[in-house]
mmCIF file of C-alpha atoms in Angstrom:
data_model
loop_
_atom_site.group_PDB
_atom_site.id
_atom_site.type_symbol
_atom_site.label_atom_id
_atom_site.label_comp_id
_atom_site.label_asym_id
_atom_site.label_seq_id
_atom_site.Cartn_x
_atom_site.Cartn_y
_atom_site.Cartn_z
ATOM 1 C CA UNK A 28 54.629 -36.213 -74.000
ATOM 2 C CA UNK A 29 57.371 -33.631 -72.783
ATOM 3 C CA UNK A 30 57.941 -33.447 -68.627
ATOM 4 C CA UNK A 31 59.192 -30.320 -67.139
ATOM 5 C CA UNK A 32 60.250 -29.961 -63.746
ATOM 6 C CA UNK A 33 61.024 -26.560 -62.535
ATOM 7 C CA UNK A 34 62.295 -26.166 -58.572
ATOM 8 C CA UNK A 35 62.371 -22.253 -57.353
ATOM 9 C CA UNK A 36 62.449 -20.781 -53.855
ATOM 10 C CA UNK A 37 61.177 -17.626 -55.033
ATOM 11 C CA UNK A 38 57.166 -17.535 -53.688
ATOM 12 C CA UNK A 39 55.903 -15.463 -56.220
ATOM 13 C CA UNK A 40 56.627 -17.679 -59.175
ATOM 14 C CA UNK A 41 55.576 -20.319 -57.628
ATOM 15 C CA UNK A 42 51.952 -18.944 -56.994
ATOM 16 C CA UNK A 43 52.127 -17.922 -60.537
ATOM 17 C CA UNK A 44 52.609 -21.304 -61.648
ATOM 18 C CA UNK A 45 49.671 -22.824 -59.597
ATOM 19 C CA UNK A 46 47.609 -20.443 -61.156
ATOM 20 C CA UNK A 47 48.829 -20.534 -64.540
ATOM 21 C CA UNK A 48 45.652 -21.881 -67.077
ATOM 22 C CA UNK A 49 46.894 -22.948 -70.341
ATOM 23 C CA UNK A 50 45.172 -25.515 -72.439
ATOM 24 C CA UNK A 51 46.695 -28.638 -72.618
ATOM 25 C CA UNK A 52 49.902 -27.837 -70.036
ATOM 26 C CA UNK A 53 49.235 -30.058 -66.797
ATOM 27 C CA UNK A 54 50.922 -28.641 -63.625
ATOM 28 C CA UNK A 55 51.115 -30.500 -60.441
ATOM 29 C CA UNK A 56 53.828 -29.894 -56.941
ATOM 30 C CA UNK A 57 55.969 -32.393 -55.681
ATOM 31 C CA UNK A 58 56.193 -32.133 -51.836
ATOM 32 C CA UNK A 59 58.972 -33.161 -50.331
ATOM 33 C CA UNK A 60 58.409 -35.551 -47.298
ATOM 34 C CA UNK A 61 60.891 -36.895 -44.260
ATOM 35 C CA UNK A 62 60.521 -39.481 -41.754
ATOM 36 C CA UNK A 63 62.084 -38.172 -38.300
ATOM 37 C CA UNK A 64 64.586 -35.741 -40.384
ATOM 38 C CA UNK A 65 66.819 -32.832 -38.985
ATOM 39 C CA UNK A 66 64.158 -29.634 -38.495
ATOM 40 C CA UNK A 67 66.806 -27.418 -40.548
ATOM 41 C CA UNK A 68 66.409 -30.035 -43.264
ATOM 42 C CA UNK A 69 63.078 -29.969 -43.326
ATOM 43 C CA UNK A 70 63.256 -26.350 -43.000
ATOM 44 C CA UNK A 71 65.514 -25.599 -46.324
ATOM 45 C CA UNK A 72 63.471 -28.582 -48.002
ATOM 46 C CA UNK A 73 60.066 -26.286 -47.672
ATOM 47 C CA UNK A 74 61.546 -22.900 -49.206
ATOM 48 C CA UNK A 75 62.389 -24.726 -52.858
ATOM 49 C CA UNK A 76 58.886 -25.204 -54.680
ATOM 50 C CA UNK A 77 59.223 -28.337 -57.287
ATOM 51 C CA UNK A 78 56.356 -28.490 -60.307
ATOM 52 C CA UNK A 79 55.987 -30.952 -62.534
ATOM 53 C CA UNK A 80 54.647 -29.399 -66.009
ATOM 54 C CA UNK A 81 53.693 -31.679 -68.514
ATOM 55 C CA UNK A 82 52.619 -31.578 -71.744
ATOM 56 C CA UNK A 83 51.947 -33.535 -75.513
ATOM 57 C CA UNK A 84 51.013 -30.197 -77.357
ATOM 58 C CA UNK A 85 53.735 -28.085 -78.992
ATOM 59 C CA UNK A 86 51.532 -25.110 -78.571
ATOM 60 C CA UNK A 87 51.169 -25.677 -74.729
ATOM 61 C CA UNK A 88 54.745 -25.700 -74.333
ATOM 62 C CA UNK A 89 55.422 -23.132 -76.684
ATOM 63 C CA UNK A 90 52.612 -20.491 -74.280
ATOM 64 C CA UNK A 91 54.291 -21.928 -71.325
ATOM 65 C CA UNK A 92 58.441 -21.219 -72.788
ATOM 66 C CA UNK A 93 56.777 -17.697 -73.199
ATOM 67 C CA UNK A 94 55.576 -17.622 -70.196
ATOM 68 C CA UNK A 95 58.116 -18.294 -67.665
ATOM 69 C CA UNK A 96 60.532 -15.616 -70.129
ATOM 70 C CA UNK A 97 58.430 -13.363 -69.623
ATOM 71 C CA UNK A 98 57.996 -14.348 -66.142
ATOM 72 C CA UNK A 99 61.607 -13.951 -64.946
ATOM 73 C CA UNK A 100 62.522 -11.069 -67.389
ATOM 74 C CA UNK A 101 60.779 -8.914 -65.469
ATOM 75 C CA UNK A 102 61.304 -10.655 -61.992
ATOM 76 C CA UNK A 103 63.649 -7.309 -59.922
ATOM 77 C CA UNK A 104 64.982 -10.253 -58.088
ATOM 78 C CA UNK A 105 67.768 -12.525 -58.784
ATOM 79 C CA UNK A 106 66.195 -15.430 -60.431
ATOM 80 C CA UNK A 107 67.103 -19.021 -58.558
ATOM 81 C CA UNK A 108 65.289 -21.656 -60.968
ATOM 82 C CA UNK A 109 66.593 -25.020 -62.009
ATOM 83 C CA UNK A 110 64.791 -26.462 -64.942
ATOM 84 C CA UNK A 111 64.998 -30.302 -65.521
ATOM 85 C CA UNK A 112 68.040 -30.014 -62.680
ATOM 86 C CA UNK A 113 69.935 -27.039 -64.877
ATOM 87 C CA UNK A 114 70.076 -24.109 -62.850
ATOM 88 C CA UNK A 115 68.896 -20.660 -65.311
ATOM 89 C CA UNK A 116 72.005 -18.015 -64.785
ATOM 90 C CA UNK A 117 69.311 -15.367 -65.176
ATOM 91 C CA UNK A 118 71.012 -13.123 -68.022
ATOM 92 C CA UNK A 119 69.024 -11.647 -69.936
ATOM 93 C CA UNK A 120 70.260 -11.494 -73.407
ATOM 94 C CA UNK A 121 70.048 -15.577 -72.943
ATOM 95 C CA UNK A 122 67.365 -16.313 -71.107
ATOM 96 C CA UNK A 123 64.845 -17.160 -73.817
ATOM 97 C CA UNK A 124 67.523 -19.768 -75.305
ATOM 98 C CA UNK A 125 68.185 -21.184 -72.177
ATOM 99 C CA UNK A 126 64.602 -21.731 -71.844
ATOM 100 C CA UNK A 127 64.273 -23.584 -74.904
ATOM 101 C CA UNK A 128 67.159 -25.348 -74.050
ATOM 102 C CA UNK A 129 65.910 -26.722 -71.824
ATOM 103 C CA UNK A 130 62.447 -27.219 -72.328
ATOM 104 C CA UNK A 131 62.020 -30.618 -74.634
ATOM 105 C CA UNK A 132 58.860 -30.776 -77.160
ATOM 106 C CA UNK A 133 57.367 -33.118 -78.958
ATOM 107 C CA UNK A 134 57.374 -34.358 -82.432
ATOM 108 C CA UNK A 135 55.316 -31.822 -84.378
ATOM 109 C CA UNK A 136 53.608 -34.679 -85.355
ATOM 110 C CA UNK A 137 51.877 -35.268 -82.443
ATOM 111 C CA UNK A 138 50.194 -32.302 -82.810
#
């Protein structure tokens, strides 16, 4: 089973993602939560989004690698995503690569 984690402050992707319906991809959020922290920690803290995508079908991570390319190719804004902790530099001629990169799957023969 591959786990993805993918933290973004931009809104729109993150909608996206809690919407997104493909077979055999599991998404879930991580909230953040603080005891008695600073307010402008807590503040910062709630504009990055953190999903958890997981998955034990090359297909479903195949759709979702797809996807998210497609996703942020034609996102007009500049693209702050970190997958698995790597932050995505956004260019466009390596994008899909960086993707992959960093997107793990499965032994085809768990298919």
């Amino acid at each position: 089973m591959s786990r993805i984690e993918i933290r973004t402050e931009d809104v729109e992707l993150a909608k996206d993602l809690q919407s997104l319906d493909i077979d055999g991809l599991d998404i879930g959020r991580r909230i953040a939560t603080f005891d008695g922290a600073d307010p402008e920690l807590m503040a910062a803290a709630n504009q990055v989004a953190t999903f958890v995508i997981s998955s034990g079908s090359t297909i479903a991570l195949s759709l979702f690698s797809s996807w998210l390319y497609d996703r942020l190719k034609r996102s007009k804004k500049e693209k702050n995503i970190k997958i698995n902790g790597v932050k995505i530099s956004g260019n466009n001629e390596n994008l899909k690569v960086e993707i992959h990169h960093h997107i793990h799957f499965p032994d085809s023969k768990s298919e």
